[in-house]
Amino acid sequence: MNKHRYRTWQHVVVLAAALVLPALPTSAQNLSTEQLAEMRRSIDVFSGVLRESLGFNERRGLFSPRTGDVQGHYLAGQGIVLELISPLQRYRGSASMQSLNSALEDLSSQLGSLMTGGVVSRPDFEAMRDSMALSLRSDEIATFYQEQMQQLSALLDMPAVEQALASAAASAHNLRNLGEMDPEGMERMNQQLQDLREQLAQRLRETEALRQEIRDRAMQADALPSEEIQQRWQQAREQLEVQVAALRAQIAEQAQALQTRNAALEAEQLALWQQDVTELESRIFAVLCDYASGLRVLPDDERLTLMLTGLGSHLGEGHRPDRIHVLGKADLLACQRGDLGPEDMRSRAVSYDF
């Protein structure tokens, strides 16, 4: 973008802002430097009162940061904005566990389709090579060996089962990190998953060995194998199918059990977190009632906005909005005088998540 076009765009933005934004009240337009300095002092003092009253000044160690903070701002014509950063903002359960639960739900549906419809095949370059070689022949022998190798190819392709093992391990580690599984339990779970991996690897080796035997015979065959050989191959394949199906079911059961534990823990932690947020809000409104006189410098037609960072209702994976409360000055002073209670003032506030 050249300079002329950039300046033209700047003019458009400024003009649009002038058309959209309402005119500031006279009181806001005429605030002097001294009045703004007094506003800054009042905000700093009130922020300090909130930090102390809410316990945000506590530190876990000499060089550790405070457990929370209050940062104040003034917007001319609108009022004071206090941003409250509390330890509850660091609630970690929702995003990580909901993401895990979502992954496990996807996994469950994949495993369900595996159990009912078989494994979805992916490209098998060895089978493609064999098929191309056999395609040079159009007789009964080629058709027989193609069917044999296609049946074994389905057994070798198990991405969802491998994903199930990985997801089960991640779920177990999540429970361990949240204190819901002790080191001994974690060791037992890891051993169980390792046993399942080894069993799966063994079945795959047996399947590949059978497939290699069939492939070698197919490349040299001038006739169909004997009934004895065909029966041996069929029995070996059927046995592998039963064993692999049992492994799928066992892995699916393990993943489902861990998912259920994670879901129960998520519900419990979320309920406790919501209770803590409600209690924190009650304390905030009580402090506002007790010390609202410290905000007398706020113009009568402006408001106090509280922004509780990250304490809104969960909207989606990985994102938690802020909780906003907007209060009029008259309600603040009425609560400070005792004409309103903290909960009455709270009910009169404009509250939303954003």
Tab-separated table of C-alpha atoms in Angstrom:
chain	number	residue	atom	x	y	z
A	1	MET	CA	0.000	0.000	0.000
A	2	ASN	CA	1.506	3.374	-1.080
A	3	LYS	CA	1.625	6.420	1.214
A	4	HIS	CA	-1.273	8.178	-0.518
A	5	ARG	CA	-3.609	5.191	-0.163
A	6	TYR	CA	-2.471	4.619	3.450
A	7	ARG	CA	-3.271	8.244	4.394
A	8	THR	CA	-6.621	8.034	2.626
A	9	TRP	CA	-7.443	4.909	4.630
A	10	GLN	CA	-6.439	6.707	7.851
A	11	HIS	CA	-8.826	9.548	7.004
A	12	VAL	CA	-11.648	7.073	6.396
A	13	VAL	CA	-11.038	5.402	9.785
A	14	VAL	CA	-10.948	8.735	11.624
A	15	LEU	CA	-14.134	9.916	9.873
A	16	ALA	CA	-15.917	6.636	10.681
A	17	ALA	CA	-14.905	6.915	14.331
A	18	ALA	CA	-16.188	10.464	14.484
A	19	LEU	CA	-19.541	9.369	13.066
A	20	VAL	CA	-19.934	6.334	15.323
A	21	LEU	CA	-18.652	7.523	18.698
A	22	PRO	CA	-21.066	9.689	20.722
A	23	ALA	CA	-20.029	13.110	21.890
A	24	LEU	CA	-18.445	13.138	25.325
A	25	PRO	CA	-20.332	14.797	28.180
A	26	THR	CA	-19.177	18.286	29.019
A	27	SER	CA	-17.839	17.097	32.380
A	28	ALA	CA	-15.557	14.609	30.624
A	29	GLN	CA	-14.366	17.072	27.999
A	30	ASN	CA	-13.383	19.671	30.586
A	31	LEU	CA	-11.494	17.534	33.100
A	32	SER	CA	-8.346	19.406	34.051
A	33	THR	CA	-4.928	17.956	34.628
A	34	GLU	CA	-5.482	18.284	38.364
A	35	GLN	CA	-8.804	16.463	38.150
A	36	LEU	CA	-7.264	13.647	36.136
A	37	ALA	CA	-4.435	13.400	38.656
A	38	GLU	CA	-7.008	13.180	41.464
A	39	MET	CA	-8.826	10.487	39.485
A	40	ARG	CA	-5.568	8.545	39.175
A	41	ARG	CA	-4.940	8.782	42.928
A	42	SER	CA	-8.482	7.642	43.747
A	43	ILE	CA	-8.210	4.659	41.378
A	44	ASP	CA	-4.819	3.664	42.809
A	45	VAL	CA	-6.081	3.855	46.387
A	46	PHE	CA	-9.278	1.953	45.615
A	47	SER	CA	-7.343	-0.689	43.655
A	48	GLY	CA	-5.059	-1.135	46.652
A	49	VAL	CA	-8.057	-1.541	48.965
A	50	LEU	CA	-9.489	-4.228	46.682
A	51	ARG	CA	-6.161	-6.076	46.449
A	52	GLU	CA	-5.792	-6.095	50.217
A	53	SER	CA	-9.421	-6.969	50.993
A	54	LEU	CA	-9.490	-9.820	48.478
A	55	GLY	CA	-6.123	-11.233	49.548
A	56	PHE	CA	-4.460	-10.517	46.224
A	57	ASN	CA	-1.347	-9.126	47.960
A	58	GLU	CA	-0.418	-12.537	49.364
A	59	ARG	CA	2.713	-14.172	47.997
A	60	ARG	CA	3.711	-17.840	48.053
A	61	GLY	CA	7.368	-16.909	48.465
A	62	LEU	CA	9.652	-13.937	48.951
A	63	PHE	CA	10.301	-13.510	45.243
A	64	SER	CA	6.963	-14.880	44.000
A	65	PRO	CA	4.406	-12.608	42.303
A	66	ARG	CA	1.220	-11.645	44.094
A	67	THR	CA	-1.598	-14.169	43.905
A	68	GLY	CA	-3.766	-11.597	42.101
A	69	ASP	CA	-3.914	-7.982	41.004
A	70	VAL	CA	-6.252	-5.056	40.363
A	71	GLN	CA	-5.476	-2.629	37.562
A	72	GLY	CA	-7.476	0.566	37.192
A	73	HIS	CA	-8.161	2.773	34.186
A	74	TYR	CA	-10.302	5.800	33.466
A	75	LEU	CA	-12.233	6.294	30.219
A	76	ALA	CA	-13.466	9.876	29.810
A	77	GLY	CA	-17.237	10.013	29.468
A	78	GLN	CA	-17.630	6.377	30.494
A	79	GLY	CA	-16.030	5.964	33.882
A	80	ILE	CA	-13.583	3.842	35.837
A	81	VAL	CA	-12.610	0.365	34.700
A	82	LEU	CA	-11.090	-2.010	37.247
A	83	GLU	CA	-9.538	-5.172	35.872
A	84	LEU	CA	-9.368	-7.902	38.522
A	85	ILE	CA	-6.906	-10.710	37.918
A	86	SER	CA	-7.552	-13.465	40.453
A	87	PRO	CA	-5.945	-16.880	41.058
A	88	LEU	CA	-9.191	-18.415	39.769
A	89	GLN	CA	-8.207	-17.229	36.296
A	90	ARG	CA	-5.620	-19.996	36.246
A	91	TYR	CA	-8.260	-22.703	36.455
A	92	ARG	CA	-6.829	-25.292	34.075
A	93	GLY	CA	-9.372	-28.079	34.151
A	94	SER	CA	-11.895	-26.880	31.589
A	95	ALA	CA	-9.763	-26.345	28.519
A	96	SER	CA	-7.408	-29.284	28.915
A	97	MET	CA	-9.973	-31.832	30.059
A	98	GLN	CA	-12.707	-30.783	27.638
A	99	SER	CA	-10.198	-31.047	24.834
A	100	LEU	CA	-9.236	-34.498	26.055
A	101	ASN	CA	-12.850	-35.562	26.451
A	102	SER	CA	-13.631	-34.343	22.945
A	103	ALA	CA	-10.730	-36.352	21.572
A	104	LEU	CA	-11.894	-39.430	23.450
A	105	GLU	CA	-15.447	-38.996	22.158
A	106	ASP	CA	-14.119	-38.901	18.612
A	107	LEU	CA	-12.047	-41.935	19.429
A	108	SER	CA	-15.061	-43.837	20.779
A	109	SER	CA	-17.012	-43.253	17.581
A	110	GLN	CA	-14.042	-44.442	15.535
A	111	LEU	CA	-13.695	-47.569	17.624
A	112	GLY	CA	-17.419	-48.194	17.309
A	113	SER	CA	-17.190	-48.133	13.544
A	114	LEU	CA	-14.197	-50.441	13.708
A	115	MET	CA	-16.124	-52.996	15.725
A	116	THR	CA	-19.146	-52.955	13.415
A	117	GLY	CA	-17.774	-52.225	9.983
A	118	GLY	CA	-14.145	-53.233	10.072
A	119	VAL	CA	-11.038	-51.116	9.690
A	120	VAL	CA	-10.885	-48.484	6.978
A	121	SER	CA	-8.018	-49.403	4.713
A	122	ARG	CA	-5.178	-47.027	3.886
A	123	PRO	CA	-2.784	-47.435	0.957
A	124	ASP	CA	-0.651	-50.546	1.327
A	125	PHE	CA	2.213	-50.254	-1.132
A	126	GLU	CA	3.339	-53.848	-0.645
A	127	ALA	CA	-0.151	-55.087	-1.453
A	128	MET	CA	-0.314	-52.749	-4.448
A	129	ARG	CA	2.965	-54.149	-5.757
A	130	ASP	CA	1.732	-57.709	-5.324
A	131	SER	CA	-1.568	-56.848	-6.951
A	132	MET	CA	0.198	-55.334	-9.959
A	133	ALA	CA	2.299	-58.437	-10.338
A	134	LEU	CA	-0.725	-60.696	-10.097
A	135	SER	CA	-2.696	-58.500	-12.475
A	136	LEU	CA	-0.501	-59.780	-15.294
A	137	ARG	CA	-2.364	-63.015	-14.840
A	138	SER	CA	-6.083	-63.289	-15.282
A	139	ASP	CA	-6.599	-66.801	-14.131
A	140	GLU	CA	-8.125	-68.311	-11.017
A	141	ILE	CA	-4.735	-68.382	-9.269
A	142	ALA	CA	-4.314	-64.595	-9.398
A	143	THR	CA	-7.841	-64.018	-8.095
A	144	PHE	CA	-7.307	-66.381	-5.178
A	145	TYR	CA	-4.067	-64.787	-4.013
A	146	GLN	CA	-5.431	-61.266	-4.418
A	147	GLU	CA	-8.320	-62.109	-2.109
A	148	GLN	CA	-5.970	-63.691	0.423
A	149	MET	CA	-3.715	-60.618	0.627
A	150	GLN	CA	-6.609	-58.147	0.713
A	151	GLN	CA	-8.072	-59.933	3.719
A	152	LEU	CA	-4.741	-59.704	5.556
A	153	SER	CA	-4.263	-56.059	4.580
A	154	ALA	CA	-7.378	-55.156	6.569
A	155	LEU	CA	-5.846	-56.715	9.686
A	156	LEU	CA	-2.616	-54.723	9.343
A	157	ASP	CA	-4.341	-51.336	9.158
A	158	MET	CA	-5.343	-50.176	12.664
A	159	PRO	CA	-4.717	-46.415	13.063
A	160	ALA	CA	-7.709	-45.887	15.351
A	161	VAL	CA	-6.535	-48.630	17.727
A	162	GLU	CA	-3.098	-47.021	17.907
A	163	GLN	CA	-4.768	-43.666	18.550
A	164	ALA	CA	-6.814	-45.271	21.317
A	165	LEU	CA	-3.659	-46.387	23.090
A	166	ALA	CA	-2.142	-42.894	22.802
A	167	SER	CA	-5.328	-41.213	24.043
A	168	ALA	CA	-5.652	-43.614	26.974
A	169	ALA	CA	-2.073	-42.836	27.986
A	170	ALA	CA	-2.712	-39.077	27.727
A	171	SER	CA	-5.864	-39.422	29.808
A	172	ALA	CA	-4.022	-41.360	32.500
A	173	HIS	CA	-1.274	-38.727	32.651
A	174	ASN	CA	-3.927	-36.013	32.922
A	175	LEU	CA	-5.435	-37.771	35.950
A	176	ARG	CA	-1.959	-38.150	37.440
A	177	ASN	CA	-1.181	-34.444	36.991
A	178	LEU	CA	-4.452	-33.495	38.674
A	179	GLY	CA	-3.707	-35.703	41.669
A	180	GLU	CA	-6.390	-38.287	40.853
A	181	MET	CA	-3.934	-41.137	40.271
A	182	ASP	CA	-1.045	-41.962	42.588
A	183	PRO	CA	2.405	-43.002	41.270
A	184	GLU	CA	1.661	-46.682	41.895
A	185	GLY	CA	-1.621	-46.467	40.007
A	186	MET	CA	0.105	-44.630	37.178
A	187	GLU	CA	2.763	-47.326	36.992
A	188	ARG	CA	0.111	-50.045	36.839
A	189	MET	CA	-1.752	-48.175	34.110
A	190	ASN	CA	1.426	-47.702	32.075
A	191	GLN	CA	2.173	-51.402	32.410
A	192	GLN	CA	-1.328	-52.340	31.260
A	193	LEU	CA	-1.016	-50.089	28.221
A	194	GLN	CA	2.451	-51.436	27.483
A	195	ASP	CA	1.100	-55.003	27.632
A	196	LEU	CA	-1.627	-54.045	25.160
A	197	ARG	CA	0.965	-52.490	22.845
A	198	GLU	CA	3.103	-55.625	22.971
A	199	GLN	CA	0.114	-57.857	22.266
A	200	LEU	CA	-0.851	-55.666	19.345
A	201	ALA	CA	2.712	-55.702	18.004
A	202	GLN	CA	2.800	-59.493	18.276
A	203	ARG	CA	-0.463	-59.854	16.343
A	204	LEU	CA	0.902	-57.566	13.643
A	205	ARG	CA	4.111	-59.616	13.372
A	206	GLU	CA	2.110	-62.812	13.044
A	207	THR	CA	-0.111	-61.217	10.411
A	208	GLU	CA	2.897	-59.976	8.440
A	209	ALA	CA	4.549	-63.394	8.624
A	210	LEU	CA	1.430	-65.070	7.227
A	211	ARG	CA	1.131	-62.441	4.549
A	212	GLN	CA	4.780	-62.927	3.541
A	213	GLU	CA	4.257	-66.667	3.251
A	214	ILE	CA	1.236	-66.167	0.998
A	215	ARG	CA	3.077	-63.551	-1.056
A	216	ASP	CA	6.100	-65.790	-1.648
A	217	ARG	CA	3.906	-68.674	-2.745
A	218	ALA	CA	1.870	-66.399	-4.998
A	219	MET	CA	4.973	-65.228	-6.878
A	220	GLN	CA	5.986	-68.813	-7.644
A	221	ALA	CA	2.663	-70.613	-7.896
A	222	ASP	CA	1.581	-72.447	-11.029
A	223	ALA	CA	-1.462	-73.876	-9.294
A	224	LEU	CA	-3.699	-73.252	-6.330
A	225	PRO	CA	-2.252	-74.377	-2.977
A	226	SER	CA	-3.449	-77.635	-1.522
A	227	GLU	CA	-6.609	-77.822	0.566
A	228	GLU	CA	-4.449	-78.416	3.627
A	229	ILE	CA	-2.494	-75.186	3.055
A	230	GLN	CA	-5.644	-73.180	2.313
A	231	GLN	CA	-7.284	-74.476	5.484
A	232	ARG	CA	-4.180	-73.622	7.525
A	233	TRP	CA	-4.135	-70.075	6.138
A	234	GLN	CA	-7.841	-69.624	6.830
A	235	GLN	CA	-7.524	-70.873	10.395
A	236	ALA	CA	-4.532	-68.627	11.046
A	237	ARG	CA	-6.361	-65.591	9.643
A	238	GLU	CA	-9.536	-66.305	11.611
A	239	GLN	CA	-7.529	-66.719	14.806
A	240	LEU	CA	-5.790	-63.399	14.192
A	241	GLU	CA	-9.129	-61.706	13.524
A	242	VAL	CA	-10.498	-62.963	16.859
A	243	GLN	CA	-7.378	-61.878	18.734
A	244	VAL	CA	-7.281	-58.426	17.143
A	245	ALA	CA	-11.015	-57.923	17.801
A	246	ALA	CA	-10.458	-58.794	21.468
A	247	LEU	CA	-7.622	-56.278	21.650
A	248	ARG	CA	-9.814	-53.591	20.085
A	249	ALA	CA	-12.542	-54.244	22.643
A	250	GLN	CA	-10.087	-54.196	25.549
A	251	ILE	CA	-8.481	-50.949	24.391
A	252	ALA	CA	-11.891	-49.345	23.825
A	253	GLU	CA	-12.991	-50.369	27.328
A	254	GLN	CA	-9.842	-48.899	28.860
A	255	ALA	CA	-10.260	-45.628	26.960
A	256	GLN	CA	-13.931	-45.401	27.970
A	257	ALA	CA	-13.139	-45.984	31.642
A	258	LEU	CA	-10.528	-43.241	31.639
A	259	GLN	CA	-12.905	-40.920	29.800
A	260	THR	CA	-15.559	-41.488	32.450
A	261	ARG	CA	-13.102	-40.688	35.236
A	262	ASN	CA	-11.997	-37.507	33.476
A	263	ALA	CA	-15.588	-36.407	32.872
A	264	ALA	CA	-16.510	-36.941	36.535
A	265	LEU	CA	-13.447	-35.024	37.685
A	266	GLU	CA	-14.194	-32.204	35.250
A	267	ALA	CA	-17.770	-31.854	36.531
A	268	GLU	CA	-16.594	-31.828	40.149
A	269	GLN	CA	-13.817	-29.294	39.572
A	270	LEU	CA	-16.022	-27.052	37.454
A	271	ALA	CA	-18.708	-26.966	40.174
A	272	LEU	CA	-16.115	-26.071	42.808
A	273	TRP	CA	-14.609	-23.407	40.547
A	274	GLN	CA	-18.012	-21.832	39.870
A	275	GLN	CA	-18.700	-21.771	43.604
A	276	ASP	CA	-15.355	-20.023	44.189
A	277	VAL	CA	-16.162	-17.442	41.495
A	278	THR	CA	-19.563	-16.744	43.087
A	279	GLU	CA	-17.964	-16.303	46.507
A	280	LEU	CA	-15.307	-13.992	45.061
A	281	GLU	CA	-17.966	-11.832	43.401
A	282	SER	CA	-19.871	-11.581	46.697
A	283	ARG	CA	-16.704	-10.411	48.451
A	284	ILE	CA	-16.050	-7.859	45.702
A	285	PHE	CA	-19.513	-6.338	45.997
A	286	ALA	CA	-19.205	-6.233	49.797
A	287	VAL	CA	-15.905	-4.327	49.480
A	288	LEU	CA	-17.502	-1.943	46.975
A	289	CYS	CA	-20.261	-1.188	49.474
A	290	ASP	CA	-17.804	-0.575	52.308
A	291	TYR	CA	-15.428	1.686	50.386
A	292	ALA	CA	-17.585	3.238	47.650
A	293	SER	CA	-16.957	6.697	49.101
A	294	GLY	CA	-13.446	6.429	47.660
A	295	LEU	CA	-15.010	6.789	44.213
A	296	ARG	CA	-16.756	10.114	44.827
A	297	VAL	CA	-14.405	11.692	42.323
A	298	LEU	CA	-16.245	9.728	39.584
A	299	PRO	CA	-18.624	12.076	37.671
A	300	ASP	CA	-22.287	11.429	38.476
A	301	ASP	CA	-23.194	10.409	34.908
A	302	GLU	CA	-20.379	7.857	34.613
A	303	ARG	CA	-20.032	4.279	35.828
A	304	LEU	CA	-17.719	1.784	37.480
A	305	THR	CA	-16.946	-1.255	35.353
A	306	LEU	CA	-15.485	-4.399	36.911
A	307	MET	CA	-13.738	-6.779	34.528
A	308	LEU	CA	-13.045	-10.164	36.138
A	309	THR	CA	-10.461	-11.567	33.773
A	310	GLY	CA	-11.112	-15.133	32.639
A	311	LEU	CA	-14.007	-15.739	35.051
A	312	GLY	CA	-16.859	-15.844	32.535
A	313	SER	CA	-18.764	-18.936	31.486
A	314	HIS	CA	-16.863	-21.245	29.172
A	315	LEU	CA	-17.699	-20.527	25.512
A	316	GLY	CA	-15.528	-22.960	23.647
A	317	GLU	CA	-12.414	-25.052	23.679
A	318	GLY	CA	-9.379	-23.120	24.855
A	319	HIS	CA	-11.253	-19.878	25.511
A	320	ARG	CA	-12.809	-18.490	28.673
A	321	PRO	CA	-14.299	-14.967	28.483
A	322	ASP	CA	-14.193	-12.244	31.105
A	323	ARG	CA	-17.008	-11.551	33.556
A	324	ILE	CA	-18.201	-7.917	33.352
A	325	HIS	CA	-20.220	-5.916	35.920
A	326	VAL	CA	-21.216	-2.296	35.225
A	327	LEU	CA	-22.507	-0.220	38.157
A	328	GLY	CA	-23.840	3.316	38.376
A	329	LYS	CA	-22.317	5.772	40.848
A	330	ALA	CA	-25.688	6.362	42.541
A	331	ASP	CA	-26.024	2.648	43.368
A	332	LEU	CA	-22.478	2.533	44.725
A	333	LEU	CA	-23.093	5.448	47.101
A	334	ALA	CA	-26.526	4.101	48.084
A	335	CYS	CA	-24.919	0.819	49.078
A	336	GLN	CA	-22.210	2.657	51.003
A	337	ARG	CA	-24.912	4.576	52.922
A	338	GLY	CA	-26.790	1.356	53.671
A	339	ASP	CA	-29.778	2.114	51.447
A	340	LEU	CA	-28.857	-0.943	49.372
A	341	GLY	CA	-27.238	-4.219	50.354
A	342	PRO	CA	-24.347	-5.747	48.378
A	343	GLU	CA	-26.643	-8.303	46.735
A	344	ASP	CA	-29.204	-5.598	45.920
A	345	MET	CA	-26.489	-3.554	44.232
A	346	ARG	CA	-25.307	-6.653	42.411
A	347	SER	CA	-28.808	-7.331	41.082
A	348	ARG	CA	-28.969	-3.767	39.723
A	349	ALA	CA	-25.636	-4.052	37.913
A	350	VAL	CA	-25.406	-4.807	34.189
A	351	SER	CA	-23.597	-8.152	34.133
A	352	TYR	CA	-22.464	-10.236	31.168
A	353	ASP	CA	-19.624	-12.397	29.852
A	354	PHE	CA	-17.442	-11.148	27.041
